[in-house]
XYZ file of C-alpha atoms in Angstrom:
173
model
C 0.000 0.000 0.000
C 1.260 3.497 -0.862
C 0.967 5.811 2.141
C 1.802 9.518 2.141
C 2.485 11.407 5.373
C 2.171 15.183 4.939
C 2.733 17.989 7.404
C 5.142 19.625 9.792
C 7.896 18.416 12.135
C 5.755 15.806 13.884
C 5.536 14.035 10.533
C 9.125 14.699 9.475
C 10.789 13.526 12.681
C 9.411 9.966 12.563
C 10.558 7.056 10.423
C 7.194 5.958 9.042
C 8.783 3.522 6.574
C 10.622 1.726 9.368
C 7.388 1.509 11.383
C 5.393 0.188 8.409
C 7.932 -1.843 6.375
C 5.287 -3.860 4.506
C 4.101 -0.672 2.818
C 5.604 2.205 0.874
C 5.426 4.954 3.498
C 6.605 8.295 2.130
C 7.527 10.974 4.668
C 6.753 14.409 3.246
C 6.978 16.338 6.487
C 8.779 19.677 6.739
C 9.713 21.088 10.132
C 8.206 24.492 10.796
C 5.752 24.249 7.948
C 2.395 26.006 8.070
C -0.812 25.012 6.317
C -0.009 27.566 3.603
C 3.464 26.076 3.220
C 1.972 22.650 2.624
C -0.498 24.129 0.149
C 2.397 25.678 -1.785
C 4.017 22.215 -2.094
C 0.921 20.167 -2.837
C 1.055 20.319 -6.650
C 4.682 19.203 -6.635
C 3.866 16.409 -4.187
C 1.055 15.052 -6.356
C 3.300 15.102 -9.436
C 6.262 13.443 -7.708
C 4.078 10.842 -5.991
C 1.383 9.866 -8.503
C 0.044 6.981 -6.441
C -1.431 6.907 -2.943
C -3.859 4.582 -1.229
C -3.783 6.339 2.111
C -2.822 9.880 3.124
C -2.262 11.245 6.622
C -2.027 14.996 7.193
C -0.794 16.669 10.384
C -0.617 20.433 10.093
C -1.866 23.619 11.730
C 0.108 23.784 14.968
C 2.719 26.154 13.539
C -0.086 28.464 12.408
C -1.540 28.447 15.918
C 1.904 29.160 17.393
C 1.992 32.328 15.248
C -1.543 33.358 16.293
C -2.750 32.585 12.770
C -6.160 30.960 13.104
C -7.392 31.764 9.610
C -6.022 28.731 7.784
C -9.096 26.573 7.205
C -9.522 27.895 3.648
C -5.981 26.867 2.743
C -6.466 23.507 4.450
C -9.643 22.977 2.412
C -7.717 23.670 -0.808
C -5.130 21.064 0.211
C -7.899 18.512 0.719
C -9.509 19.388 -2.613
C -6.215 19.003 -4.467
C -5.452 15.688 -2.759
C -8.966 14.352 -3.394
C -8.664 15.305 -7.054
C -5.173 13.832 -7.489
C -5.948 10.644 -5.544
C -9.678 9.956 -6.036
C -9.545 6.436 -4.606
C -7.302 7.234 -1.627
C -8.536 7.487 1.935
C -7.442 10.833 3.341
C -7.098 11.385 7.067
C -6.681 14.723 8.775
C -4.966 14.129 12.109
C -6.138 16.153 15.065
C -3.691 18.677 16.442
C -2.026 17.208 19.511
C -1.980 18.807 22.950
C 1.170 20.693 23.906
C 2.728 22.030 27.092
C 3.719 25.590 26.222
C 2.539 28.858 27.747
C 1.624 30.539 24.477
C -0.821 27.876 23.189
C -3.808 27.056 25.366
C -5.463 23.683 25.516
C -8.780 25.384 24.769
C -7.337 26.838 21.558
C -6.286 23.408 20.331
C -9.609 21.811 21.308
C -11.541 24.502 19.445
C -9.336 24.193 16.375
C -9.775 20.415 16.397
C -13.555 20.919 16.368
C -13.167 23.161 13.327
C -10.850 20.666 11.636
C -13.303 17.828 12.258
C -16.082 19.907 10.670
C -13.811 20.671 7.721
C -13.088 16.963 7.264
C -16.811 16.257 7.075
C -17.395 19.078 4.595
C -14.484 17.950 2.425
C -15.480 14.281 2.472
C -12.298 13.099 4.177
C -11.770 11.380 7.495
C -10.651 12.808 10.823
C -8.260 10.793 12.972
C -8.874 12.161 16.448
C -5.817 11.169 18.455
C -5.869 14.192 20.762
C -7.328 12.314 23.734
C -4.749 9.535 23.413
C -2.217 12.076 24.692
C -4.193 12.977 27.833
C -4.331 11.238 31.189
C -7.553 10.517 33.085
C -7.625 14.112 34.343
C -7.374 15.733 30.893
C -3.718 16.641 31.387
C -1.083 16.096 28.732
C 0.929 12.947 29.324
C 4.430 14.391 29.655
C 5.986 10.973 29.037
C 4.909 11.305 25.389
C 6.670 14.607 24.725
C 10.203 15.910 24.482
C 11.306 18.583 26.941
C 10.108 21.336 24.576
C 6.513 20.312 25.326
C 5.619 20.119 21.633
C 7.509 17.375 19.833
C 6.931 13.686 20.440
C 9.396 11.251 21.914
C 9.448 7.539 21.057
C 6.565 6.829 23.452
C 4.410 9.507 21.864
C 5.166 8.336 18.357
C 4.256 4.790 19.326
C 0.812 5.959 20.495
C 0.242 7.802 17.220
C 1.656 4.982 15.085
C -0.708 2.472 16.718
C -3.670 4.636 15.713
C -2.314 4.814 12.159
C -1.754 1.055 12.192
C -5.417 0.472 13.064
C -6.423 2.440 9.970
C -4.002 0.463 7.797
C -5.284 -2.851 9.145
C -8.874 -1.846 8.330
C -7.844 -1.411 4.714
C -6.202 -4.807 4.330
């Protein structure tokens, strides 16, 4: 199965091919990238990778970090371009994960995830809500899943995310 992983550093910093060796997992993550940055690359991506059965997108956190909350239109254009280029692929928008930084509130991320879930429904794609997998029973971020910066995932965090991705892959087999 051809799987594309698109987005920012959380995509880029993981070896998806190593985790899913039975499939062709292409890592197209770019650290620091915004939704608009991904949109600017999307035509090149679809030309360079003409085949995809499954697409996972993780983007938006860098926009939020810059107090840019007006990116749903650009995200919608990404989804339209991907749906057009890969009409038979299943496309999953990943929820934005919780972070432990002073300048991004949990409420902000929760609200944006609600908007992203609505966008997924409008665009006819799927929403992989993994946000709660990173919270303990008291709705606090599980620090054991994050690096010291409070944003990026460590091996434990990536394993949680990869298991959710694996469940999607297994459904398709």
